[in-house]
Amino acid sequence: MIPRLRTPFSLAALGKALVSADAGSRDRFEKAFAARFGFPHAVSFQYGRSAVYALLKALAWKDREVLMPAYTCAVVAHAIKLSGNQPRFVDSSSDHFNVPSTNWSSVTPETAMAVVTPLFGYPVDRQNTEKAIREASPKTFLLYDMAHGFAVEDRAGSLTQTADAALYGLGIGKHISSLFGGMLLIRNPEVHQAVRAWRDANCRAAPSTRTIKDVLYGAAVWAAFREPLLSCVDKLENDTSLLYRFTDYYYGKAGPSLPDDFLQMPTPFQAALGTIQVGEYEQLEARRWATAQLYEARLAKEGFPLFARHPGATFSHFPLAVAQRQKVVSEMRAQGVQLGILVDYAIPDLPGYETDKAAFPHARFFGKSMVNLPVYPGISVRQVERVCDALCRVRKLSPDAFITAFTPSPAAESESRAVIGA
Ligand SMILES: *Cc1c(COP(=O)(O)O)cnc(C)c1O
């Protein structure tokens, strides 16, 4: 079976991190991460959502409005809401899961923060997005959620070059993973001091048993996405706690919630594991990129509708929209290919967010339609061909399970995009 993902670290890296971890590991990780991704300051956390929560608390905001995509990971909205602030949402465009720059016109001077998200590592239209936000409200804090993007660029360079801060997730399935973890990169020294002081005052050290549990968890997840375990775990996945990281509970789909340990310090072992991968980042990204090129060339030729993009994408995932997701996933499984389902909702449709009455038709469409093809570093050219062959066979059997085209909206058409396959 071809797995939907693999851990970005090896078993050897787990061992190396375990023996090299010491009191200075967290500091070294923060410095290496900030240097690699282009910010002067970094503060690390146990989750990406903890970083969002800490930032809002450190800024001492209460009942302030934070504007964010309706189609993105729900944990960002949970952190905003549970920090005592109010998330408000912006829709995707009809033919792209990212928020088009025109939709940011709903920013007002009351908007304390805007969360710009290059989902799946596909760049957003940075310049027009920032122009729309800055024109409506010059003081709005600009946070980029880079959990999928990492080093994503557009033609003018890094997407975060003028951001106030950038958020990175380090859970399993991210470009770089410390098993659990989050990193906040910050431009302004006073904001940095405030976030660091808040974290050091509010985050407690992990219990001494945490590291050994994490090492075992890391090894289990490493093995769970390789045969012979893969096929068994694939069957058991819905009722095993082995893959806690992949359950609905983890994402808080039953309502706004944060994990019990969300205010724990990341351990030196986690930091050492993350630092190893910062050194390998170029290579990890290049391998994902090469795989995505193969998918784009082959699937465009076969007539699957793909997502337009600028050249600097980093492909945390390879997204495909289909008409009948469960059918596609189960028929692909029968062909020996695991597909990912990552963000299967629009946040305003989740419990706890019902008060937001506006409609988000495009976010809802992507929440119902998206699958992710395997793009992890190490997948072979042969395996990519097998995934594409399987998709073609499944489409032949069940043509209604697929879409043939997006219906473009005026907003989407006004965004200038590189045309794939041209
Ligand atoms: C993973 C992720 C985060 C952070 O998630 P945590 O599980 O809290 O580390 C934030 N935004 C997006 C889009 C993500 O995918």
XYZ file of C-alpha atoms and ligand atoms in Angstrom:
437
model
C 0.000 0.000 0.000
C 1.161 3.578 -0.692
C 0.763 5.672 2.500
C -0.700 9.154 2.525
C 2.253 10.507 4.462
C 5.472 9.585 6.181
C 7.270 11.232 9.063
C 9.840 13.796 7.881
C 12.349 12.325 10.361
C 14.046 8.915 10.307
C 14.445 6.474 13.210
C 18.126 7.436 13.245
C 17.127 11.098 13.728
C 14.991 10.103 16.752
C 18.033 8.386 18.264
C 20.389 11.214 17.436
C 17.997 13.784 18.935
C 17.659 11.688 22.092
C 21.402 11.503 22.727
C 22.181 15.100 21.732
C 19.335 16.850 23.619
C 20.458 19.139 26.442
C 19.492 22.338 28.261
C 20.564 24.487 25.299
C 18.571 22.573 22.651
C 15.495 24.811 22.689
C 17.531 27.959 22.321
C 19.512 26.486 19.412
C 16.315 25.325 17.705
C 14.707 28.763 17.969
C 17.827 30.482 16.601
C 18.267 28.039 13.714
C 14.580 28.263 12.803
C 14.477 32.072 12.870
C 17.636 32.275 10.747
C 16.356 29.766 8.193
C 12.924 31.337 7.755
C 13.978 34.967 7.802
C 12.934 36.563 11.117
C 15.026 38.074 13.926
C 13.142 36.308 16.762
C 11.584 32.921 17.484
C 9.639 31.440 20.406
C 8.793 27.721 20.480
C 5.672 26.059 21.877
C 4.078 22.638 22.345
C 1.636 23.272 19.441
C 1.102 25.809 16.693
C -2.211 26.712 18.356
C -0.346 27.458 21.629
C 1.710 30.034 19.719
C -1.453 31.806 18.480
C -2.925 31.765 21.982
C 0.283 33.089 23.556
C 0.620 35.863 20.984
C -2.912 37.149 21.660
C -2.408 36.902 25.439
C 0.989 38.613 25.269
C -0.546 41.467 23.281
C -3.163 41.656 26.091
C -6.055 41.658 23.644
C -9.599 40.939 24.778
C -12.783 40.783 22.657
C -10.836 41.877 19.612
C -11.660 40.741 16.091
C -9.275 38.430 14.249
C -9.979 37.818 10.568
C -8.946 34.415 9.168
C -9.808 31.974 6.374
C -13.014 29.933 6.736
C -11.199 27.049 5.056
C -8.159 26.232 7.195
C -7.230 24.184 10.250
C -9.831 24.743 13.020
C -7.222 24.841 15.781
C -6.290 28.391 14.779
C -9.888 29.547 15.372
C -10.032 27.626 18.684
C -6.895 29.366 19.963
C -8.274 32.784 18.993
C -11.652 32.133 20.587
C -10.304 30.583 23.800
C -7.859 33.479 24.222
C -10.967 35.637 24.684
C -10.988 37.131 21.194
C -13.365 36.760 18.287
C -12.491 34.966 15.046
C -14.300 36.205 11.943
C -13.986 34.478 8.601
C -13.228 35.159 4.948
C -14.171 32.806 2.113
C -12.005 30.998 -0.435
C -12.546 31.654 -4.132
C -14.678 29.352 -6.269
C -11.756 27.704 -8.037
C -9.102 27.939 -5.332
C -8.988 26.982 -1.659
C -6.845 30.028 -0.739
C -8.491 33.351 0.119
C -8.373 35.734 -2.877
C -7.004 39.198 -2.103
C -10.383 40.789 -2.920
C -12.045 38.975 0.022
C -9.795 40.790 2.508
C -11.813 43.927 1.849
C -13.855 42.883 4.902
C -10.978 44.109 7.131
C -11.997 47.203 9.128
C -10.081 49.408 11.597
C -11.631 47.152 14.279
C -9.714 44.153 12.929
C -6.872 43.593 15.387
C -5.211 40.832 13.387
C -5.440 39.177 9.981
C -4.236 35.578 9.566
C -3.027 35.047 5.997
C -2.634 31.363 5.125
C -0.899 29.815 2.108
C -2.756 26.529 2.546
C -1.095 23.289 1.340
C 1.998 25.419 0.575
C 0.308 27.260 -2.322
C 1.304 30.953 -2.253
C -1.393 33.577 -1.771
C -1.359 36.825 -3.734
C 0.746 38.542 -1.056
C 1.042 42.023 -2.486
C -2.649 42.525 -3.243
C -3.675 40.837 0.000
C -1.473 43.113 2.095
C -2.578 46.140 0.081
C -6.240 45.334 0.757
C -5.564 44.868 4.490
C -3.274 47.885 4.923
C -5.579 50.211 3.012
C -8.539 49.267 5.200
C -6.551 49.300 8.433
C -2.826 50.179 8.570
C -2.490 49.003 12.203
C -3.894 45.489 11.772
C -1.300 42.932 12.929
C -0.304 40.688 10.040
C 0.188 37.048 11.061
C 1.054 34.516 8.368
C 0.055 30.945 9.144
C 2.974 29.103 7.544
C 2.091 25.674 8.986
C 1.771 24.387 5.417
C 3.888 27.000 3.677
C 7.226 27.053 5.502
C 9.580 28.628 2.912
C 6.853 29.359 0.358
C 7.648 32.246 -1.995
C 6.152 34.293 -4.769
C 8.063 35.986 -7.583
C 9.203 38.747 -5.210
C 10.671 36.299 -2.672
C 9.554 35.083 0.753
C 5.836 35.393 1.458
C 6.558 36.569 5.021
C 9.000 39.357 4.125
C 6.729 42.101 5.505
C 4.675 40.027 7.979
C 4.617 41.039 11.655
C 4.821 37.399 12.691
C 4.639 33.908 11.217
C 3.241 30.727 12.718
C 4.678 27.259 12.004
C 3.174 23.922 12.999
C 5.585 21.098 13.818
C 3.166 18.205 14.265
C 3.405 14.964 12.298
C 2.744 15.617 8.638
C 4.313 19.081 8.540
C 7.456 19.820 6.500
C 9.496 19.653 9.726
C 8.150 17.808 12.756
C 9.119 17.672 16.419
C 6.174 15.224 16.901
C 4.150 18.007 18.462
C 5.259 21.602 18.384
C 4.804 25.113 17.130
C 7.053 28.051 16.388
C 6.243 31.736 16.332
C 8.625 33.969 14.369
C 8.371 37.645 15.284
C 9.691 40.850 13.707
C 9.283 43.450 16.464
C 11.650 43.127 19.496
C 9.048 44.341 22.015
C 6.434 41.890 20.775
C 9.090 39.201 20.983
C 9.943 40.110 24.580
C 6.247 40.109 25.526
C 5.583 36.689 23.942
C 8.699 35.153 25.486
C 7.866 36.567 28.924
C 4.269 35.306 28.649
C 5.441 31.843 27.635
C 8.055 31.600 30.375
C 5.501 32.699 32.990
C 2.650 30.459 31.768
C 4.158 27.330 30.232
C 5.340 24.669 32.629
C 8.047 22.089 32.067
C 6.892 18.751 30.666
C 6.767 15.812 33.120
C 9.985 13.800 33.150
C 8.272 10.854 31.413
C 7.375 12.983 28.384
C 10.543 12.349 26.384
C 10.411 8.564 26.526
C 6.716 8.643 25.563
C 7.522 10.940 22.664
C 10.353 8.733 21.401
C 8.029 5.711 21.438
C 5.257 7.703 19.769
C 7.693 8.923 17.090
C 8.885 5.387 16.374
C 5.275 4.114 16.269
C 4.198 6.770 13.783
C 7.339 6.219 11.711
C 6.379 2.530 11.475
C 2.639 3.100 11.048
C 3.199 4.575 7.580
C 5.428 1.743 6.377
C 4.656 -1.865 5.606
C 4.001 -4.283 7.198
C 2.253 -2.105 9.784
C 0.712 0.298 7.267
C -1.964 -2.053 5.967
C -3.055 -3.080 9.487
C -3.077 0.462 10.828
C -5.042 1.601 7.782
C -7.811 -0.799 8.852
C -7.634 0.079 12.541
C -7.127 3.772 12.224
C -10.562 4.892 13.302
C -10.424 3.089 16.634
C -6.813 3.206 17.672
C -5.190 5.770 19.918
C -1.843 5.046 18.279
C -2.556 7.798 15.782
C -3.938 10.294 18.281
C -2.500 13.060 16.123
C -4.990 12.167 13.388
C -8.246 11.956 15.311
C -11.097 14.493 15.266
C -10.564 15.063 18.974
C -7.082 16.377 18.336
C -8.488 19.051 16.043
C -11.390 19.882 18.375
C -14.110 19.302 15.797
C -16.722 18.895 18.561
C -16.262 22.513 19.622
C -13.536 25.000 20.520
C -11.018 23.226 22.751
C -7.285 23.031 23.313
C -5.294 19.936 24.403
C -4.532 19.551 28.135
C -0.809 19.969 27.504
C -1.076 22.990 25.216
C 0.781 25.128 27.755
C 3.651 22.701 28.252
C 7.183 23.637 27.231
C 8.515 21.618 24.307
C 11.244 19.275 25.548
C 14.945 19.477 24.607
C 14.412 16.214 22.691
C 11.672 17.791 20.553
C 13.901 20.803 19.922
C 16.883 18.630 18.957
C 14.689 16.626 16.567
C 13.406 19.832 14.980
C 16.926 21.263 14.629
C 18.103 18.205 12.679
C 15.312 18.790 10.141
C 15.941 22.537 9.832
C 19.333 21.464 8.447
C 17.589 19.160 5.965
C 14.789 21.535 4.999
C 16.015 22.382 1.444
C 16.235 18.726 0.595
C 12.837 17.863 2.083
C 11.166 20.689 0.170
C 12.917 19.883 -3.126
C 11.699 16.296 -2.959
C 8.103 17.345 -2.354
C 8.355 19.839 -5.180
C 9.666 17.255 -7.646
C 6.825 14.877 -6.758
C 4.245 17.630 -7.208
C 5.659 18.405 -10.692
C 5.061 14.788 -11.669
C 1.465 14.931 -10.421
C 0.778 18.225 -12.180
C 2.152 17.076 -15.529
C 0.366 13.748 -15.516
C -2.971 14.843 -14.027
C -3.206 17.913 -16.298
C -2.660 15.603 -19.270
C -5.415 13.299 -17.982
C -7.804 16.259 -17.647
C -8.142 16.472 -13.847
C -8.877 20.064 -12.760
C -5.859 21.304 -10.771
C -5.262 24.383 -8.639
C -3.493 27.277 -10.318
C -0.437 28.543 -8.517
C 2.531 30.862 -8.590
C 5.946 29.197 -8.931
C 7.099 29.292 -5.272
C 4.776 26.603 -3.840
C 6.187 24.170 -1.250
C 3.479 21.431 -1.385
C 2.904 20.373 2.189
C 0.132 18.376 0.496
C -1.022 17.769 -3.054
C -4.690 18.806 -3.113
C -7.350 17.541 -5.489
C -11.062 18.406 -5.379
C -13.502 15.579 -6.133
C -17.303 15.255 -6.196
C -17.746 12.184 -3.971
C -14.890 12.095 -1.534
C -15.734 8.970 0.470
C -16.178 6.976 -2.709
C -12.871 8.165 -4.164
C -11.051 7.436 -0.898
C -12.442 3.907 -0.564
C -11.946 3.020 -4.239
C -8.381 4.345 -4.111
C -7.795 2.251 -0.981
C -8.961 -0.804 -2.941
C -6.307 0.147 -5.536
C -3.645 0.213 -2.795
C -3.397 3.980 -2.328
C -4.129 5.849 0.895
C -5.441 9.379 0.396
C -5.360 12.105 3.027
C -8.402 14.092 4.131
C -7.072 17.082 5.955
C -9.479 19.985 6.362
C -12.926 18.421 5.894
C -15.060 21.347 7.057
C -15.523 25.078 6.781
C -14.854 26.422 10.286
C -18.108 28.481 10.468
C -19.991 25.164 10.095
C -18.328 23.637 13.196
C -19.989 23.618 16.637
C -19.133 26.772 18.566
C -18.988 29.001 15.496
C -22.675 28.976 14.540
C -23.100 32.578 15.540
C -21.209 33.602 12.441
C -24.208 33.793 10.155
C -22.498 34.728 6.911
C -22.324 32.054 4.243
C -19.019 30.646 3.063
C -20.030 28.663 -0.026
C -16.561 28.146 -1.422
C -14.983 27.138 1.896
C -17.877 24.712 2.372
C -17.296 23.267 -1.109
C -13.607 22.638 -0.400
C -14.452 21.249 3.034
C -16.596 18.624 1.301
C -14.406 17.989 -1.734
C -10.735 17.913 -0.919
C -8.432 14.907 -0.892
C -4.642 14.955 -0.617
C -2.372 12.773 -2.735
C 0.826 11.396 -1.140
C 3.728 13.804 -1.632
C 6.034 12.888 1.269
C 9.807 12.976 0.694
C 10.892 9.508 -0.369
C 7.902 8.545 -2.510
C 9.310 7.126 -5.742
C 8.547 8.138 -9.335
C 7.077 4.662 -9.815
C 4.736 5.127 -6.859
C 3.588 8.528 -8.132
C 2.756 6.870 -11.457
C 0.837 4.181 -9.592
C -1.195 6.817 -7.734
C -2.056 8.541 -11.050
C -2.865 5.210 -12.750
C -5.161 4.330 -9.853
C -6.927 7.704 -10.077
C -7.535 7.171 -13.790
C -8.920 3.665 -13.175
C -11.209 4.891 -10.384
C -12.450 7.742 -12.573
C -13.230 5.275 -15.343
C -15.250 3.130 -12.914
C -16.996 6.069 -11.196
C -16.889 9.182 -13.369
C -19.529 10.889 -11.206
C -17.200 10.792 -8.214
C -14.972 13.407 -9.902
C -15.404 16.986 -11.014
C -14.433 18.073 -14.510
C -13.949 21.812 -13.907
C -14.389 24.609 -11.381
C -16.935 27.323 -12.071
C -14.795 30.459 -11.975
C -16.046 33.504 -10.078
C -15.274 37.099 -11.114
C -13.160 37.461 -7.958
C -11.092 34.426 -8.832
C -10.587 35.517 -12.398
C -9.214 38.869 -11.334
C -6.347 37.151 -9.504
C -3.393 36.771 -11.826
C -2.125 33.233 -11.686
C 0.373 31.053 -13.451
C -1.488 28.562 -15.598
C -0.506 25.000 -14.967
C 0.579 22.932 -17.924
C 0.976 26.012 -20.116
C -1.090 22.146 11.714
C -1.611 23.488 11.492
C -1.548 24.488 12.490
C -0.984 24.250 13.871
O -1.472 23.078 14.402
P -1.069 22.475 15.841
O -1.666 21.120 15.779
O -1.699 23.343 16.860
O 0.409 22.442 15.950
C -1.994 25.749 12.158
N -2.501 26.023 10.942
C -2.597 25.098 9.960
C -3.136 25.475 8.630
C -2.160 23.792 10.213
O -2.258 22.851 9.263
